[in-house]
PDB file of C-alpha atoms in Angstrom:
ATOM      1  CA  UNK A   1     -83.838 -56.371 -92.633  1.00 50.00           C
ATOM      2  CA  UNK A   2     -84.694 -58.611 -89.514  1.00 55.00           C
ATOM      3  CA  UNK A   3     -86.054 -61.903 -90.046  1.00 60.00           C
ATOM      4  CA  UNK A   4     -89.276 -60.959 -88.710  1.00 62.00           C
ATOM      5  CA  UNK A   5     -89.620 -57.543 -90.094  1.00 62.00           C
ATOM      6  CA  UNK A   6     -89.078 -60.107 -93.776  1.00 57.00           C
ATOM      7  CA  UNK A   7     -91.844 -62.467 -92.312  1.00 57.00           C
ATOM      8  CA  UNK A   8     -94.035 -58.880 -91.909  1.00 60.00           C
ATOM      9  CA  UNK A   9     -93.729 -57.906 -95.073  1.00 58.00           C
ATOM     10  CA  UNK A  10     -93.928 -61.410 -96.503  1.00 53.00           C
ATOM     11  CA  UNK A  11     -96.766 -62.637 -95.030  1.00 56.00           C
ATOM     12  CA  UNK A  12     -98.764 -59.005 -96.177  1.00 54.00           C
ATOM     13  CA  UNK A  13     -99.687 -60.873 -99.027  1.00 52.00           C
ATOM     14  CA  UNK A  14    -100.912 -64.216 -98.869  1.00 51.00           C
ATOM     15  CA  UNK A  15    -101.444 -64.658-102.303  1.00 54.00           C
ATOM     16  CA  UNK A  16     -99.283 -67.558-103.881  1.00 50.00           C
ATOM     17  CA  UNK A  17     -96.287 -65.621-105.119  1.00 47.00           C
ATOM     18  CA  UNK A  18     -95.466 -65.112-108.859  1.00 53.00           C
ATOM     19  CA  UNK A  19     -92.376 -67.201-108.545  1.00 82.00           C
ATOM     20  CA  UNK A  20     -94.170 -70.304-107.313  1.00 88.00           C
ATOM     21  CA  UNK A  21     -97.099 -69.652-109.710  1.00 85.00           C
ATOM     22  CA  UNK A  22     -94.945 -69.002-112.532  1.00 89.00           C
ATOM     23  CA  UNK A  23     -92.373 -72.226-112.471  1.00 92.00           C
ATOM     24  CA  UNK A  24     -95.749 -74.268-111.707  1.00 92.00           C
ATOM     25  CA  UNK A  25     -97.093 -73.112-115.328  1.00 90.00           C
ATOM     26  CA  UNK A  26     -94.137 -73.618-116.939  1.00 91.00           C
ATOM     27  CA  UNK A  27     -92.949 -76.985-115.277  1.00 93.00           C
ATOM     28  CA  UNK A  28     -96.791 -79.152-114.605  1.00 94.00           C
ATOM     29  CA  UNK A  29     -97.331 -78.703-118.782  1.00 94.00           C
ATOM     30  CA  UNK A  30     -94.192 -80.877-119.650  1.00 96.00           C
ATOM     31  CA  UNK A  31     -94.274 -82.905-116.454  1.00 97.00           C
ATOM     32  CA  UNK A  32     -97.678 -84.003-117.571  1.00 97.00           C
ATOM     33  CA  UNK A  33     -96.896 -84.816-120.802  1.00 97.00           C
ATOM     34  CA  UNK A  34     -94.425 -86.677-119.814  1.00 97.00           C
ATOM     35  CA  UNK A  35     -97.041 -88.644-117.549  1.00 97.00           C
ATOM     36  CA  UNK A  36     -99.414 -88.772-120.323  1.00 97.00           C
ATOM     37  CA  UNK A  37     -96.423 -90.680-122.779  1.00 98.00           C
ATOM     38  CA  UNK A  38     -95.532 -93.252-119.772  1.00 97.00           C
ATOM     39  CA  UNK A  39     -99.261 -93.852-119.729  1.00 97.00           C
ATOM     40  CA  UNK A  40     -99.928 -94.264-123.265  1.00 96.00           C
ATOM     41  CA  UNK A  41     -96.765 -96.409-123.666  1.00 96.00           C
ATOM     42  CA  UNK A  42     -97.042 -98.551-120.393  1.00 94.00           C
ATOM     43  CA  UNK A  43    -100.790 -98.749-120.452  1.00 96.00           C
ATOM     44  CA  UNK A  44    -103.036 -97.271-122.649  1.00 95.00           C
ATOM     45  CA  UNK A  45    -106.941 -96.582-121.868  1.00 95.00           C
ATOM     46  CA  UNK A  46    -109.399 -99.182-120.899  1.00 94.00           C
ATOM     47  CA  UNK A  47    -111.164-101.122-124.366  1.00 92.00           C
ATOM     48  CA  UNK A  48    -114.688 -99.792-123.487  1.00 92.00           C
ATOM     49  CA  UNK A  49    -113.588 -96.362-122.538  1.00 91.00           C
ATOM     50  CA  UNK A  50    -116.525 -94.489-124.370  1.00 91.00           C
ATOM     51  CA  UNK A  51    -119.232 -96.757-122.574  1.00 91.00           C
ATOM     52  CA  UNK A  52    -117.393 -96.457-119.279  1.00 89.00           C
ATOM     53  CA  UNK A  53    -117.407 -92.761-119.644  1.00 88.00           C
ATOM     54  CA  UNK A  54    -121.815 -93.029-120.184  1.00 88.00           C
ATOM     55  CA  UNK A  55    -121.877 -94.913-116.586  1.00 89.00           C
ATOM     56  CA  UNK A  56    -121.046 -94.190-113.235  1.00 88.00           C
ATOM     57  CA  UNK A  57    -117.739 -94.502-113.522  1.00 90.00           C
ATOM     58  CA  UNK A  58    -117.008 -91.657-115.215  1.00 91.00           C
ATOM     59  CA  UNK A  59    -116.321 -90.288-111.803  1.00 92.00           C
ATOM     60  CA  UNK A  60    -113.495 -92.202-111.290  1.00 95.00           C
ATOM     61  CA  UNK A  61    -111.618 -89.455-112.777  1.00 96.00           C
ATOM     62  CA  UNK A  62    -113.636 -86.579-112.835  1.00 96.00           C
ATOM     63  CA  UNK A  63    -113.361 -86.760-108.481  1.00 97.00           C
ATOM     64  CA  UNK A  64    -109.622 -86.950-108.637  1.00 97.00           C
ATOM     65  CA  UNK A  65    -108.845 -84.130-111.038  1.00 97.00           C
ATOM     66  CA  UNK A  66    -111.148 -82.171-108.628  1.00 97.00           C
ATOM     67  CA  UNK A  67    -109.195 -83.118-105.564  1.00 97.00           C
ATOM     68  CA  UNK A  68    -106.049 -82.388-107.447  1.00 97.00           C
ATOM     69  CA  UNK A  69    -107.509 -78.932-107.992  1.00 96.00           C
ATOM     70  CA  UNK A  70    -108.444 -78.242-104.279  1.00 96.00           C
ATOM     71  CA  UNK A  71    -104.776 -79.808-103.385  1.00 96.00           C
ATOM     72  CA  UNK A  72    -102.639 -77.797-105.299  1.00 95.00           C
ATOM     73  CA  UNK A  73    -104.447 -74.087-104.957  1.00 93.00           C
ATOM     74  CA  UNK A  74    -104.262 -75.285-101.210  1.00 94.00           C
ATOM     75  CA  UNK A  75    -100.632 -76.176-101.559  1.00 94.00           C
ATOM     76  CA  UNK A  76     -99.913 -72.351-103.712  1.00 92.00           C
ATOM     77  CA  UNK A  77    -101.518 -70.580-101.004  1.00 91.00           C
ATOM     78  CA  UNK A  78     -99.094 -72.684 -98.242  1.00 91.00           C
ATOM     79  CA  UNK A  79     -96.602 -71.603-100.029  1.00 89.00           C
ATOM     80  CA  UNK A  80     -96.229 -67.567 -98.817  1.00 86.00           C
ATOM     81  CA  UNK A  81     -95.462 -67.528 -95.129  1.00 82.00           C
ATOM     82  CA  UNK A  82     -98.092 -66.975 -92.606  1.00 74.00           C
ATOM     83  CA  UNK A  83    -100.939 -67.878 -94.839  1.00 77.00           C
ATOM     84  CA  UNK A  84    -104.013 -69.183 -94.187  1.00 79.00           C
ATOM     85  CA  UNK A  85    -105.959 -72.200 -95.740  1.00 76.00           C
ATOM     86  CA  UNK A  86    -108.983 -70.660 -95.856  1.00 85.00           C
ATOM     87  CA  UNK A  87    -112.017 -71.394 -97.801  1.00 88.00           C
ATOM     88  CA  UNK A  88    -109.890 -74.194 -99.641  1.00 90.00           C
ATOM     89  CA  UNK A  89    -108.589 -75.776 -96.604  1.00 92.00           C
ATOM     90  CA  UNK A  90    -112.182 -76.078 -95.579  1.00 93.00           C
ATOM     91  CA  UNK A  91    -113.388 -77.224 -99.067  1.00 94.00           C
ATOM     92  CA  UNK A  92    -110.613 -80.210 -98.792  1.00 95.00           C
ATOM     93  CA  UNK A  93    -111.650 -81.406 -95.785  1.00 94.00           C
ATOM     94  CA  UNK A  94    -115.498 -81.320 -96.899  1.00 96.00           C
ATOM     95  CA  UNK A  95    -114.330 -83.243-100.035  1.00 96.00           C
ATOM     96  CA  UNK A  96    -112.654 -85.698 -97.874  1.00 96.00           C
ATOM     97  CA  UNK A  97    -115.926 -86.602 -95.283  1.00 97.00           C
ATOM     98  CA  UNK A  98    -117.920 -86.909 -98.543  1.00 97.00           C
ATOM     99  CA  UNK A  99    -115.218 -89.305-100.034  1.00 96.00           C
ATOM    100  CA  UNK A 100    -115.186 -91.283 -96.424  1.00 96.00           C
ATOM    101  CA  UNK A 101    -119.044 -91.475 -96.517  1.00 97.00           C
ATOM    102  CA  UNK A 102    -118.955 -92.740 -99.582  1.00 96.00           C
ATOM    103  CA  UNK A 103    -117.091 -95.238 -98.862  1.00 96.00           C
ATOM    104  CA  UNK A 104    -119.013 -96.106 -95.626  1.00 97.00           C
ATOM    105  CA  UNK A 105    -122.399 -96.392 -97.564  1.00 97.00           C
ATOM    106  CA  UNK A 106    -120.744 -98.934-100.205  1.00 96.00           C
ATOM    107  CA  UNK A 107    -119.240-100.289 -96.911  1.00 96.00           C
ATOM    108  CA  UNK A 108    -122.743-100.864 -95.383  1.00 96.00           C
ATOM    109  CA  UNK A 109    -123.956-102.436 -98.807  1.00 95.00           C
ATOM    110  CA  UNK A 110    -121.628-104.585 -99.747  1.00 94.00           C
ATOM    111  CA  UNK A 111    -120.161-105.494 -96.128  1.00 94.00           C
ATOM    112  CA  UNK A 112    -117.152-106.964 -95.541  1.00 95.00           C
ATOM    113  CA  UNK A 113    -116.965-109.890 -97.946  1.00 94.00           C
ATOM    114  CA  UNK A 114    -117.544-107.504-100.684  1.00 94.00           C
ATOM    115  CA  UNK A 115    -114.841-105.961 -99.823  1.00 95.00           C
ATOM    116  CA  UNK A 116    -112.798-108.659 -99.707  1.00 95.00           C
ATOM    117  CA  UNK A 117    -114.200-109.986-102.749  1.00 95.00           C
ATOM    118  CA  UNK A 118    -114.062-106.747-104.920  1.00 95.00           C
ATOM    119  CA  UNK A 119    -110.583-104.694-103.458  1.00 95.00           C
ATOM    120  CA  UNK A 120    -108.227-107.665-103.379  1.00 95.00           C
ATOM    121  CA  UNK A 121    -107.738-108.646-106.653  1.00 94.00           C
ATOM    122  CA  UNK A 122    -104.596-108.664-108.683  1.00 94.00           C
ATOM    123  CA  UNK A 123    -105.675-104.749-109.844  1.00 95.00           C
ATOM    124  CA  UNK A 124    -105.076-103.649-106.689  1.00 97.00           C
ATOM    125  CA  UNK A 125    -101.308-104.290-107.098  1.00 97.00           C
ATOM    126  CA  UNK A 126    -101.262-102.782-110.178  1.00 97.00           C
ATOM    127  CA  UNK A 127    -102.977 -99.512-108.901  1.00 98.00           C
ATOM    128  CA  UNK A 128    -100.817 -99.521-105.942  1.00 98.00           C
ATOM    129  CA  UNK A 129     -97.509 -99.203-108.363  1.00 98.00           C
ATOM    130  CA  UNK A 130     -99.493 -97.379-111.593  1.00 98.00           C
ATOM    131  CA  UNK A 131    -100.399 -94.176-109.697  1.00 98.00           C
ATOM    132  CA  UNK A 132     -96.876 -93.120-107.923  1.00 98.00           C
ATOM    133  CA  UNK A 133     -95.149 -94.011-111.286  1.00 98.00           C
ATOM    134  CA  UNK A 134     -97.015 -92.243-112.955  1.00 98.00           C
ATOM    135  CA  UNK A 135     -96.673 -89.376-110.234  1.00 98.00           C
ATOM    136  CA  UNK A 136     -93.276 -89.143-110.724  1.00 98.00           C
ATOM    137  CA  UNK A 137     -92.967 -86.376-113.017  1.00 97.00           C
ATOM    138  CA  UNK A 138     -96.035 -84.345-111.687  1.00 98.00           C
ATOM    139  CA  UNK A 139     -94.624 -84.539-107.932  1.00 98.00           C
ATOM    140  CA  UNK A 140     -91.134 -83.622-109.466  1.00 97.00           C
ATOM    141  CA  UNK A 141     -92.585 -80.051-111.318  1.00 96.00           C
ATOM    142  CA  UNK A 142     -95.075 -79.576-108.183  1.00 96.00           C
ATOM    143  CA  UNK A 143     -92.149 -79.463-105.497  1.00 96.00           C
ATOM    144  CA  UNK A 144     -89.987 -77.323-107.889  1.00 95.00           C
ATOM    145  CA  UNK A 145     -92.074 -74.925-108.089  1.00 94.00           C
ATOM    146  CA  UNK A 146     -92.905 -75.283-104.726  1.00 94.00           C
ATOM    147  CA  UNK A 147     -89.606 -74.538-103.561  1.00 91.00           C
ATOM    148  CA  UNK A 148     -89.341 -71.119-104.940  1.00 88.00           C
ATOM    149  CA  UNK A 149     -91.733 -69.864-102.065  1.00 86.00           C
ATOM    150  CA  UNK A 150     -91.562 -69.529 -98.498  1.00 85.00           C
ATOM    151  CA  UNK A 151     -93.868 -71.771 -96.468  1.00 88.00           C
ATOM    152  CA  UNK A 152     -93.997 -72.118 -93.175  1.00 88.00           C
ATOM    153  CA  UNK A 153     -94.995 -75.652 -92.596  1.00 91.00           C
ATOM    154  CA  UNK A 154     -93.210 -77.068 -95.472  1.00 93.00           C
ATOM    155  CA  UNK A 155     -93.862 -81.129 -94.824  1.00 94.00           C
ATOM    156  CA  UNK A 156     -97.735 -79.878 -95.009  1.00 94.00           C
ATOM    157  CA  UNK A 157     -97.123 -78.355 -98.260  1.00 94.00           C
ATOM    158  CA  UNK A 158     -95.055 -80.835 -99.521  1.00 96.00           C
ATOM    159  CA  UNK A 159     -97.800 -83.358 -98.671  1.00 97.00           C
ATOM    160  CA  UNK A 160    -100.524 -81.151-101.042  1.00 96.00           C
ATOM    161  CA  UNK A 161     -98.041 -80.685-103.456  1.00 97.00           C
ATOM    162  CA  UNK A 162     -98.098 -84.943-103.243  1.00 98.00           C
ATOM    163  CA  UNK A 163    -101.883 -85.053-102.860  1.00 98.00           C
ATOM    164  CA  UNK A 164    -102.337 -83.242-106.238  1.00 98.00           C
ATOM    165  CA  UNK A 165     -99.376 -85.122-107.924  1.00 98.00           C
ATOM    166  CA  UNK A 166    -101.360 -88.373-106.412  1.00 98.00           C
ATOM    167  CA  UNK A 167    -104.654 -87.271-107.548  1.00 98.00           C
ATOM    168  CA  UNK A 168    -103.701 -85.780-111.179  1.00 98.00           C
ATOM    169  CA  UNK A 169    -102.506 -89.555-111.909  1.00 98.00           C
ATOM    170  CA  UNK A 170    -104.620 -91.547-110.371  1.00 98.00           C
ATOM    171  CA  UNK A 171    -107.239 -89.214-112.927  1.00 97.00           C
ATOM    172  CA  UNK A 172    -105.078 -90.430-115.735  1.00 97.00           C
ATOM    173  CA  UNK A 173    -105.024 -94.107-114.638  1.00 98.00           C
ATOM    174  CA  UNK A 174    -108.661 -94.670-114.092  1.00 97.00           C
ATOM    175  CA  UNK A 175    -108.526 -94.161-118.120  1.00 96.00           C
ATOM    176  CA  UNK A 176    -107.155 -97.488-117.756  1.00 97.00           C
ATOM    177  CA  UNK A 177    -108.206 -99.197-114.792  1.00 96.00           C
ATOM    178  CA  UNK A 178    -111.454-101.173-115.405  1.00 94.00           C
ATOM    179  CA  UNK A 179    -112.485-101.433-111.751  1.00 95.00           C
ATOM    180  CA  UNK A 180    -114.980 -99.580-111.427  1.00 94.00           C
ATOM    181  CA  UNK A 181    -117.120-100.989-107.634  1.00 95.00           C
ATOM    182  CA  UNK A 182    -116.360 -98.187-104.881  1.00 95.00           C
ATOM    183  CA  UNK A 183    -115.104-100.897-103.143  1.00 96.00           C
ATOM    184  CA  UNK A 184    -112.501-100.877-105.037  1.00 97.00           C
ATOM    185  CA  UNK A 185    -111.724 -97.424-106.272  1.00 97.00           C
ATOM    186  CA  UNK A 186    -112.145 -96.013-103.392  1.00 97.00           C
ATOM    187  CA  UNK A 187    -109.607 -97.144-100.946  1.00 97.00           C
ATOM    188  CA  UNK A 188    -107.194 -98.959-103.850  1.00 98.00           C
ATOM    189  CA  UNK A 189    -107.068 -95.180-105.293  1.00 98.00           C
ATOM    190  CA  UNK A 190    -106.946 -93.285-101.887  1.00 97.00           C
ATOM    191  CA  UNK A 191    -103.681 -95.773-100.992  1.00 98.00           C
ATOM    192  CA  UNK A 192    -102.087 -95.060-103.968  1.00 98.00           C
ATOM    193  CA  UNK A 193    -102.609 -91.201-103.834  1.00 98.00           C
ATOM    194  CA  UNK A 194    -101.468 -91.881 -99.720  1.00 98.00           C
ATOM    195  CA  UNK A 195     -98.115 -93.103-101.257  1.00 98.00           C
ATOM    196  CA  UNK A 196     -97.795 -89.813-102.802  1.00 98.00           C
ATOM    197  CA  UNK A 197     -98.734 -87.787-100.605  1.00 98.00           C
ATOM    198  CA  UNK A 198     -96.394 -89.082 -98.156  1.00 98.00           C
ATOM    199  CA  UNK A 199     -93.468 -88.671-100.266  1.00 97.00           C
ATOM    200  CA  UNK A 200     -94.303 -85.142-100.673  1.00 97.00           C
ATOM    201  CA  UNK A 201     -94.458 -84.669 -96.907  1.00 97.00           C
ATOM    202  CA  UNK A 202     -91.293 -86.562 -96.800  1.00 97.00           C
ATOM    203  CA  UNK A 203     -89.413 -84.280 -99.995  1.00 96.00           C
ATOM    204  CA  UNK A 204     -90.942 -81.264 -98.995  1.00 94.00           C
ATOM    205  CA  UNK A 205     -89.357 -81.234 -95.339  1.00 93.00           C
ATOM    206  CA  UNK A 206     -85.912 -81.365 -97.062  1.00 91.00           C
ATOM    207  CA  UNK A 207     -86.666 -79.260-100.146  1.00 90.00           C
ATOM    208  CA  UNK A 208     -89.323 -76.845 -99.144  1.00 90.00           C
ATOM    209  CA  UNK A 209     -87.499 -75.629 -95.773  1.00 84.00           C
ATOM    210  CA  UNK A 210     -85.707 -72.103 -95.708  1.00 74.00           C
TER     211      UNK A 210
END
């Protein structure tokens, strides 16, 4: 068979394929346990979890775990040749404006010395190393199972498969971070989850080509 008659019949189903879909359920299970162990070990939830969790910061994982969700159905459907983002590609990029307006309008309110004041604290060092440790193991399972498909942009789907990994622990470590302004979470979380992501794009060019 041709390469492109392969491509043809390939790309007439742009569903994730069962290979990819199938090493993801087998290997994200363990790899997050192992994530949830580090975290427990290493650092454990916040002291005033339950009151956090009654507040507004109960988003602080709840957005993450959502982004993960969009990132990694994103990063399935990438992962059969010739397929289209679709409705999820769009749905990412909405999440992201609403994520970057957010942060404008806490921007606008708390101006720059707020920023200053409220991002550059010794947390944001600790966020800035937490969240790719702790996406070790998730990034690990996500590219395997990446690599049993076929993309055709592979450093784009190696950078979802790191945008969920990001997001899935930055979820976990905002059950420990006690940071809670947007001016903080916001762009201390969003660098972290960068790292990530650009070691996916950076993995998945080596390991996702075919």
């Amino acid at each position: 068979m041709k390469t492109d008659d392969l491509l043809a019949a390939l790309a007439a189903d742009t569903r994730p394929g069962p290979g990819v879909a199938q090493r993801l359920s087998r290997a994200l299970p363990g790899a997050m346990v192992v994530a949830a162990v580090v975290f427990a070990l290493g650092w454990g939830v916040r002291q005033d979890l339950v009151a956090a969790m009654t507040s507004p910061a109960a988003l602080k994982p709840l957005v993450p775990l959502a982004l993960a969700g969009l990132a990694g159905t994103l990063a399935l459907t990438l992962s059969r040749p010739e397929a289209r983002g679709g409705r999820t590609a769009t749905a990412l990029w909405v999440f992201a404006v609403v994520l970057i307006a957010a942060f404008g309008a806490a921007l606008a309110a708390g101006g720059l010395s707020g920023l200053m004041t409220d991002l550059f604290t010794p947390s944001l060092i600790t966020c800035l190393a937490s969240i790719p440790a702790l996406a070790l193991p998730l990034l690990a399972a996500t590219l395997w199972a990446l690599s049993a498909g076929a993309p055709r942009r592979p450093a784009l789907t190696g950078a979802l498969g790191g945008l969920a990994a990001g997001s899935l622990a930055a979820s976990l470590y905002a059950l420990y971070c006690d940071q809670d302004t947007a001016l903080f979470v916001l762009p201390a979380y969003a660098s972290a989850i960068g790292i990530v992501t650009l070691t996916g794009t950076v993995l998945g060019t080596r390991t996702l080509a075919w």
